[in-house]
Short mmCIF file of C-alpha atoms in Angstrom, two decimals:
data_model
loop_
_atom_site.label_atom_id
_atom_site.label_comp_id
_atom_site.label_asym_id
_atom_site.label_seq_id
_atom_site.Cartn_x
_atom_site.Cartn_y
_atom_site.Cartn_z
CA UNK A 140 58.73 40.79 121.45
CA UNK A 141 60.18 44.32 121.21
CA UNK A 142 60.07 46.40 118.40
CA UNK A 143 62.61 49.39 117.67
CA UNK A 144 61.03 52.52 116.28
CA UNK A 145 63.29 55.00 116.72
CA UNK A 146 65.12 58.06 115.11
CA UNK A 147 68.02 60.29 115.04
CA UNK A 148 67.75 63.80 113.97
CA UNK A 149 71.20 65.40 113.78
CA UNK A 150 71.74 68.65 112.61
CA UNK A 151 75.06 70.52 111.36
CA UNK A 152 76.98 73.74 111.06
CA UNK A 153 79.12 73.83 108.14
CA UNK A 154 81.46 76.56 107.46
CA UNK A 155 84.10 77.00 104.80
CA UNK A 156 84.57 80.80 104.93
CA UNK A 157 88.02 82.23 104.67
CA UNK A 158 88.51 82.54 108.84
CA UNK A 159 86.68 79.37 109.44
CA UNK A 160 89.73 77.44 106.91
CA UNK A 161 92.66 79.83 108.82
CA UNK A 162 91.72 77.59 112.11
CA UNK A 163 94.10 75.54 113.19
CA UNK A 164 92.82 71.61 113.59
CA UNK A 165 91.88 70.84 116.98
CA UNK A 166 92.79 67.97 118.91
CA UNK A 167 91.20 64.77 117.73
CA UNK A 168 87.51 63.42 119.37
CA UNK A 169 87.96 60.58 121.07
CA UNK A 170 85.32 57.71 122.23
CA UNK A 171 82.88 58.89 125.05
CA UNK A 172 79.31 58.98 125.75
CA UNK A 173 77.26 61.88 124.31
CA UNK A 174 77.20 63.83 127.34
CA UNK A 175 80.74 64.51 127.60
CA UNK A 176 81.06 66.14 124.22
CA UNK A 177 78.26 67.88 125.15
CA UNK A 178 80.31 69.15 128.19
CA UNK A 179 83.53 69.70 126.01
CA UNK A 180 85.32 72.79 126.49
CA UNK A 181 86.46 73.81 122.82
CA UNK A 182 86.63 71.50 119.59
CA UNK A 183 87.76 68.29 118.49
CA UNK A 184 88.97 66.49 115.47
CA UNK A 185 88.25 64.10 113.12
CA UNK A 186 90.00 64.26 109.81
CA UNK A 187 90.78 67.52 108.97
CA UNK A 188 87.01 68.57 110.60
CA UNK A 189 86.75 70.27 113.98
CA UNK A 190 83.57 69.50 115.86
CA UNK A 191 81.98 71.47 118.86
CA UNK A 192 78.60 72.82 120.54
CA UNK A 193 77.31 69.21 120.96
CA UNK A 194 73.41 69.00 121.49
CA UNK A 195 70.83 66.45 122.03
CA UNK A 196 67.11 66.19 123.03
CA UNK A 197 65.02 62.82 123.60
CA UNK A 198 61.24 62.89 123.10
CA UNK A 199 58.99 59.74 122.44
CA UNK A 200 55.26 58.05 122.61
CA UNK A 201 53.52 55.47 124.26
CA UNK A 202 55.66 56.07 127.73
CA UNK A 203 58.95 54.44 126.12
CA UNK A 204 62.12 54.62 128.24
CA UNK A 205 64.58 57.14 126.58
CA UNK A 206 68.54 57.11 126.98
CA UNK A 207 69.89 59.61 128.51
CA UNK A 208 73.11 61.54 126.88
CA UNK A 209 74.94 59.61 129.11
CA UNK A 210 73.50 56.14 127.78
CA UNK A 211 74.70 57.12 123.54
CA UNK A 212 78.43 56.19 123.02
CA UNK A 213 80.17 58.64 120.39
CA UNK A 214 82.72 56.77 118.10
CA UNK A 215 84.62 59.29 115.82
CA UNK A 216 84.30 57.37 111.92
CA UNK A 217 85.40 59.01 108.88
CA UNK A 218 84.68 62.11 108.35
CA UNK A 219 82.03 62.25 111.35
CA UNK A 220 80.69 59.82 114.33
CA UNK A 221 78.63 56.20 114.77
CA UNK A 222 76.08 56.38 117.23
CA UNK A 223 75.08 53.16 119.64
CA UNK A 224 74.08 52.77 123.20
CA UNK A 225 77.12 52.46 125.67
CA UNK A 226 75.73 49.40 126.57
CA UNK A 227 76.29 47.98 123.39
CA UNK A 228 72.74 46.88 123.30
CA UNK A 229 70.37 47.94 119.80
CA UNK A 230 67.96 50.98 120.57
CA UNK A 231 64.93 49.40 121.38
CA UNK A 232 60.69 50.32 122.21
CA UNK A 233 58.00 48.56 123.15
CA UNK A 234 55.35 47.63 120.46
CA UNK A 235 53.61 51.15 120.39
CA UNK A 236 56.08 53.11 121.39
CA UNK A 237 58.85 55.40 119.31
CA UNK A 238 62.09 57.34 120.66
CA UNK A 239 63.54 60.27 119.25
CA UNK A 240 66.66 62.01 119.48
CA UNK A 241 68.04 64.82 118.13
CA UNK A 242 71.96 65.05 118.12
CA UNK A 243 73.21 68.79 116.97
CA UNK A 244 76.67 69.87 116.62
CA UNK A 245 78.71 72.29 114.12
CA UNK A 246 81.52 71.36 112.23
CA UNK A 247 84.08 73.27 110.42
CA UNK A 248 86.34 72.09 107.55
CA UNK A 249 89.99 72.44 108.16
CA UNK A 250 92.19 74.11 106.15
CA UNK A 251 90.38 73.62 103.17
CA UNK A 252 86.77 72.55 101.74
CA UNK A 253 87.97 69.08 99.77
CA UNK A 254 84.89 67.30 101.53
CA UNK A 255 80.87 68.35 100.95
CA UNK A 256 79.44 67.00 104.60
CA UNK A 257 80.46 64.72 107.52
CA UNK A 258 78.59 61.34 108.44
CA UNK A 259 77.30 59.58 110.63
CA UNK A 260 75.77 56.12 111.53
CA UNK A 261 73.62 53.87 114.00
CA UNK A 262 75.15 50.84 115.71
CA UNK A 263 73.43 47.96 114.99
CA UNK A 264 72.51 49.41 111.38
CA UNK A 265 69.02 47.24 111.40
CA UNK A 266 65.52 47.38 112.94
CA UNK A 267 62.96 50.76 112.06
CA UNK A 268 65.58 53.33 112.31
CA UNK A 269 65.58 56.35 110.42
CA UNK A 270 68.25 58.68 110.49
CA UNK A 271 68.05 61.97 108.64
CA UNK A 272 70.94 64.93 108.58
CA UNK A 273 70.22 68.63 108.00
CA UNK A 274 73.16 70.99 107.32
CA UNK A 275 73.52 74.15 107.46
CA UNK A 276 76.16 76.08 105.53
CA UNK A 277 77.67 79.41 107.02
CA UNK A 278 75.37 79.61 109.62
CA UNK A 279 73.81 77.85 112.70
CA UNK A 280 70.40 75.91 113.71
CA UNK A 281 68.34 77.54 116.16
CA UNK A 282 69.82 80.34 118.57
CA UNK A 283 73.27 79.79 119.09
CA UNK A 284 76.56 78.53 118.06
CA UNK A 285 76.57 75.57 120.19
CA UNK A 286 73.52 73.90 118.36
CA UNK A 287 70.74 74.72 121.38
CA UNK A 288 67.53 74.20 119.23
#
């Protein structure tokens, strides 16, 4: 029997100063596995956010078998992403074992500040999953603008 035990740490930029709402909106974020945002040249869209400086990390116990950011399919959802495995299977671990991964990225509201966060969600949305968001306002996580922890 396998046993998921697993958790997403995401972490956000949020800025609504005057120069970040003068940017125009980028061109919207399409579907694609993690590592290509991570690789993505600029910003995207969802809404009227503009996302860029994707991150991610894996760590776990008990020798589990981590997904690579190639293996985590990014969906753009309202106002932010759903996260699942490309192969459409559920995160899963051993009995024992946990999996954690930390997804990073900044987001700026465009042209105005009429929402208070983005979101986010895990695909299937059942099993020992916690999820938990940090934001930032008018500033960054760790050392740079692209979300490297």
């Amino acid at each position: 029997m396998r046993f998921l035990s697993a958790a997403i740490f995401l972490s956000f930029t949020v800025s609504s100063s005057s120069v970040a709402r003068a940017e125009s909106l980028a061109p919207p974020c399409g579907i694609a596995n993690l590592l290509a945002y991570q690789q993505m040249d600029g910003s995207c869209s969802v809404g009227i956010l503009n996302f860029s400086g994707f991150g991610f990390s894996a760590s776990g116990t008990g020798d589990a078998l981590l997904d690579s950011a190639s293996q985590i399919l990014v969906t753009p959802a309202t106002n932010g992403f759903n996260f699942s495995q490309v192969s459409h299977e559920p995160f899963t671990v051993d009995m024992g074992q946990t999996a954690n991964y930390t997804i990073n990225y900044n987001f700026v509201i465009d042209p105005a500040p009429v929402l208070d966060g983005a979101g986010m969600s895990l695909d299937p949305p059942f099993g020992n999953v916690t999820a938990t968001q940090f934001y930032c306002n008018d500033g960054f996580f760790g050392e740079s603008a692209a979300g490297a922890p």
